GROMACS .gro file of C-alpha atoms in nm:
model
  199
    1UNK     CA    1   0.984   0.016   0.197
    2UNK     CA    2   1.323  -0.074   0.051
    3UNK     CA    3   1.312  -0.267  -0.287
    4UNK     CA    4   1.552  -0.514  -0.161
    5UNK     CA    5   1.322  -0.623   0.108
    6UNK     CA    6   1.000  -0.624  -0.106
    7UNK     CA    7   0.875  -0.942  -0.306
    8UNK     CA    8   0.682  -0.889  -0.628
    9UNK     CA    9   0.419  -1.147  -0.687
   10UNK     CA   10   0.300  -1.213  -1.047
   11UNK     CA   11  -0.060  -1.393  -1.064
   12UNK     CA   12  -0.139  -1.471  -1.404
   13UNK     CA   13  -0.256  -1.785  -1.581
   14UNK     CA   14  -0.059  -1.708  -1.905
   15UNK     CA   15   0.277  -1.859  -1.866
   16UNK     CA   16   0.439  -1.642  -2.141
   17UNK     CA   17   0.315  -1.332  -1.959
   18UNK     CA   18   0.447  -1.474  -1.609
   19UNK     CA   19   0.767  -1.546  -1.755
   20UNK     CA   20   0.822  -1.203  -1.925
   21UNK     CA   21   0.716  -1.006  -1.631
   22UNK     CA   22   0.952  -1.210  -1.387
   23UNK     CA   23   1.240  -1.158  -1.645
   24UNK     CA   24   1.172  -0.789  -1.679
   25UNK     CA   25   1.139  -0.730  -1.305
   26UNK     CA   26   1.438  -0.925  -1.205
   27UNK     CA   27   1.645  -0.720  -1.455
   28UNK     CA   28   1.521  -0.425  -1.267
   29UNK     CA   29   1.653  -0.565  -0.937
   30UNK     CA   30   1.331  -0.688  -0.781
   31UNK     CA   31   1.274  -1.022  -0.596
   32UNK     CA   32   0.972  -1.182  -0.774
   33UNK     CA   33   0.768  -1.503  -0.754
   34UNK     CA   34   0.509  -1.628  -1.001
   35UNK     CA   35   0.178  -1.808  -0.944
   36UNK     CA   36  -0.040  -1.956  -1.214
   37UNK     CA   37  -0.377  -1.901  -1.048
   38UNK     CA   38  -0.530  -1.709  -0.762
   39UNK     CA   39  -0.581  -2.042  -0.573
   40UNK     CA   40  -0.204  -2.100  -0.590
   41UNK     CA   41  -0.134  -1.762  -0.454
   42UNK     CA   42  -0.343  -1.805  -0.162
   43UNK     CA   43  -0.198  -2.158  -0.081
   44UNK     CA   44   0.171  -2.071  -0.142
   45UNK     CA   45   0.211  -1.686  -0.071
   46UNK     CA   46   0.360  -1.544   0.263
   47UNK     CA   47   0.153  -1.235   0.330
   48UNK     CA   48   0.407  -1.139   0.604
   49UNK     CA   49   0.664  -1.072   0.330
   50UNK     CA   50   0.602  -0.700   0.220
   51UNK     CA   51   0.578  -0.612  -0.157
   52UNK     CA   52   0.317  -0.597  -0.434
   53UNK     CA   53   0.094  -0.832  -0.605
   54UNK     CA   54   0.067  -0.784  -0.983
   55UNK     CA   55  -0.248  -0.940  -1.056
   56UNK     CA   56  -0.436  -1.040  -1.385
   57UNK     CA   57  -0.798  -0.961  -1.387
   58UNK     CA   58  -0.951  -1.243  -1.586
   59UNK     CA   59  -0.819  -1.597  -1.507
   60UNK     CA   60  -0.995  -1.955  -1.513
   61UNK     CA   61  -1.132  -2.028  -1.150
   62UNK     CA   62  -1.091  -1.741  -0.932
   63UNK     CA   63  -1.078  -1.416  -1.112
   64UNK     CA   64  -0.832  -1.142  -1.007
   65UNK     CA   65  -1.134  -0.928  -0.854
   66UNK     CA   66  -1.256  -1.221  -0.652
   67UNK     CA   67  -0.904  -1.286  -0.522
   68UNK     CA   68  -0.889  -0.922  -0.407
   69UNK     CA   69  -1.218  -0.994  -0.220
   70UNK     CA   70  -1.063  -1.293  -0.055
   71UNK     CA   71  -0.759  -1.100   0.029
   72UNK     CA   72  -0.976  -0.844   0.192
   73UNK     CA   73  -1.162  -1.094   0.385
   74UNK     CA   74  -0.843  -1.274   0.507
   75UNK     CA   75  -0.709  -0.940   0.602
   76UNK     CA   76  -0.396  -0.968   0.338
   77UNK     CA   77  -0.293  -0.618   0.291
   78UNK     CA   78  -0.044  -0.660   0.018
   79UNK     CA   79  -0.097  -0.377  -0.239
   80UNK     CA   80  -0.248  -0.477  -0.556
   81UNK     CA   81  -0.168  -0.351  -0.925
   82UNK     CA   82  -0.417  -0.505  -1.162
   83UNK     CA   83  -0.343  -0.592  -1.505
   84UNK     CA   84  -0.611  -0.650  -1.778
   85UNK     CA   85  -0.664  -0.710  -2.167
   86UNK     CA   86  -1.023  -0.583  -2.132
   87UNK     CA   87  -1.089  -0.231  -2.100
   88UNK     CA   88  -1.339  -0.266  -1.835
   89UNK     CA   89  -1.377   0.076  -1.669
   90UNK     CA   90  -1.655  -0.011  -1.420
   91UNK     CA   91  -1.428  -0.314  -1.293
   92UNK     CA   92  -1.136  -0.094  -1.254
   93UNK     CA   93  -1.322   0.161  -1.069
   94UNK     CA   94  -1.474  -0.101  -0.833
   95UNK     CA   95  -1.133  -0.263  -0.771
   96UNK     CA   96  -0.973   0.091  -0.702
   97UNK     CA   97  -1.266   0.161  -0.449
   98UNK     CA   98  -1.158  -0.163  -0.272
   99UNK     CA   99  -0.821  -0.044  -0.228
  100UNK     CA  100  -0.625  -0.160  -0.543
  101UNK     CA  101  -0.334   0.065  -0.606
  102UNK     CA  102  -0.362   0.085  -0.970
  103UNK     CA  103  -0.500  -0.067  -1.292
  104UNK     CA  104  -0.285  -0.122  -1.601
  105UNK     CA  105  -0.387  -0.230  -1.937
  106UNK     CA  106  -0.238  -0.531  -2.143
  107UNK     CA  107  -0.001  -0.535  -2.307
  108UNK     CA  108   0.159  -0.367  -2.013
  109UNK     CA  109   0.422  -0.082  -2.083
  110UNK     CA  110   0.738  -0.229  -1.887
  111UNK     CA  111   0.849   0.118  -1.791
  112UNK     CA  112   0.508   0.227  -1.650
  113UNK     CA  113   0.487  -0.101  -1.486
  114UNK     CA  114   0.827  -0.053  -1.297
  115UNK     CA  115   0.731   0.293  -1.224
  116UNK     CA  116   0.408   0.202  -1.068
  117UNK     CA  117   0.564  -0.084  -0.849
  118UNK     CA  118   0.829   0.177  -0.730
  119UNK     CA  119   0.565   0.431  -0.644
  120UNK     CA  120   0.365   0.180  -0.470
  121UNK     CA  121   0.660   0.055  -0.262
  122UNK     CA  122   0.765   0.412  -0.180
  123UNK     CA  123   0.408   0.503  -0.037
  124UNK     CA  124   0.469   0.214   0.205
  125UNK     CA  125   0.812   0.301   0.297
  126UNK     CA  126   0.755   0.346   0.654
  127UNK     CA  127   0.790  -0.015   0.693
  128UNK     CA  128   0.437  -0.076   0.865
  129UNK     CA  129   0.193  -0.334   0.705
  130UNK     CA  130  -0.175  -0.203   0.688
  131UNK     CA  131  -0.256  -0.419   0.985
  132UNK     CA  132   0.032  -0.271   1.175
  133UNK     CA  133  -0.085   0.076   1.074
  134UNK     CA  134  -0.425   0.004   1.201
  135UNK     CA  135  -0.299  -0.117   1.543
  136UNK     CA  136  -0.068   0.183   1.566
  137UNK     CA  137  -0.343   0.450   1.484
  138UNK     CA  138  -0.556   0.260   1.762
  139UNK     CA  139  -0.293   0.345   2.011
  140UNK     CA  140  -0.329   0.739   1.958
  141UNK     CA  141  -0.521   0.928   2.215
  142UNK     CA  142  -0.806   1.171   2.102
  143UNK     CA  143  -0.567   1.475   2.129
  144UNK     CA  144  -0.293   1.297   1.924
  145UNK     CA  145  -0.572   1.213   1.659
  146UNK     CA  146  -0.656   1.571   1.655
  147UNK     CA  147  -0.321   1.694   1.612
  148UNK     CA  148  -0.244   1.436   1.344
  149UNK     CA  149  -0.537   1.555   1.147
  150UNK     CA  150  -0.415   1.923   1.165
  151UNK     CA  151  -0.070   1.823   1.079
  152UNK     CA  152  -0.208   1.646   0.766
  153UNK     CA  153  -0.377   1.961   0.678
  154UNK     CA  154  -0.048   2.141   0.675
  155UNK     CA  155  -0.100   2.334   1.003
  156UNK     CA  156   0.222   2.422   1.173
  157UNK     CA  157   0.291   2.369   1.541
  158UNK     CA  158   0.197   2.715   1.648
  159UNK     CA  159  -0.118   2.712   1.457
  160UNK     CA  160  -0.222   2.387   1.612
  161UNK     CA  161  -0.136   2.526   1.952
  162UNK     CA  162  -0.372   2.834   1.881
  163UNK     CA  163  -0.653   2.625   1.743
  164UNK     CA  164  -0.641   2.384   2.032
  165UNK     CA  165  -0.560   2.637   2.312
  166UNK     CA  166  -0.235   2.463   2.396
  167UNK     CA  167   0.115   2.558   2.450
  168UNK     CA  168   0.354   2.493   2.155
  169UNK     CA  169   0.562   2.285   2.390
  170UNK     CA  170   0.242   2.071   2.460
  171UNK     CA  171   0.188   2.023   2.095
  172UNK     CA  172   0.558   1.943   2.023
  173UNK     CA  173   0.529   1.673   2.302
  174UNK     CA  174   0.204   1.513   2.154
  175UNK     CA  175   0.364   1.524   1.805
  176UNK     CA  176   0.669   1.332   1.933
  177UNK     CA  177   0.454   1.084   2.102
  178UNK     CA  178   0.233   1.009   1.791
  179UNK     CA  179   0.534   0.995   1.560
  180UNK     CA  180   0.680   0.728   1.801
  181UNK     CA  181   0.349   0.531   1.818
  182UNK     CA  182   0.320   0.528   1.444
  183UNK     CA  183   0.689   0.466   1.406
  184UNK     CA  184   0.766   0.750   1.149
  185UNK     CA  185   1.043   1.018   1.153
  186UNK     CA  186   0.908   1.304   0.956
  187UNK     CA  187   0.604   1.484   0.840
  188UNK     CA  188   0.658   1.305   0.500
  189UNK     CA  189   0.648   0.967   0.643
  190UNK     CA  190   0.343   1.053   0.845
  191UNK     CA  191   0.162   1.177   0.546
  192UNK     CA  192   0.274   0.865   0.333
  193UNK     CA  193   0.150   0.626   0.628
  194UNK     CA  194  -0.189   0.802   0.699
  195UNK     CA  195  -0.282   0.870   0.329
  196UNK     CA  196  -0.625   0.712   0.307
  197UNK     CA  197  -0.670   0.627   0.663
  198UNK     CA  198  -0.939   0.776   0.893
  199UNK     CA  199  -0.787   0.901   1.198
   0.00000   0.00000   0.00000
């Protein structure tokens, strides 16, 4: 995903933190929007716009972790980077298991936050949302799924042909088809898209 197409959402009840993060990220060239609460985010955000949510854990009303649960329930797939002033390891582990991209301590190191946001955007650079990726994976035939899994294990075309008792040309045709369905153009894009997905 290109940075100029991405929107970085800041969700934090502390106005000084919101203002500082917006200023810092805009200086780095990011398009940003700030919300004072989880509820405000849910009412006003446009999930169709790709990007990242930089989310405070502890807020009045709906907490950051409750917002994560609500986003999952609503199938809002925007990646989350959590910020917390409390060293709650168990909370971090649970949030990461639910799909959060990263967990940073407050006061956040600005270089680390920018680096983390850029890494997150890079991992979704293929341009598909998680929902679109799910739908695309659903289009794969059983044979294409087999080949995708072997590709992700680093098996070359001729090795896949041997394992599946196919010709190399047949493997190449299946590979071309699955690339087209998943809208990727290279092995690196395939690996980035399918990282964490069960094929």
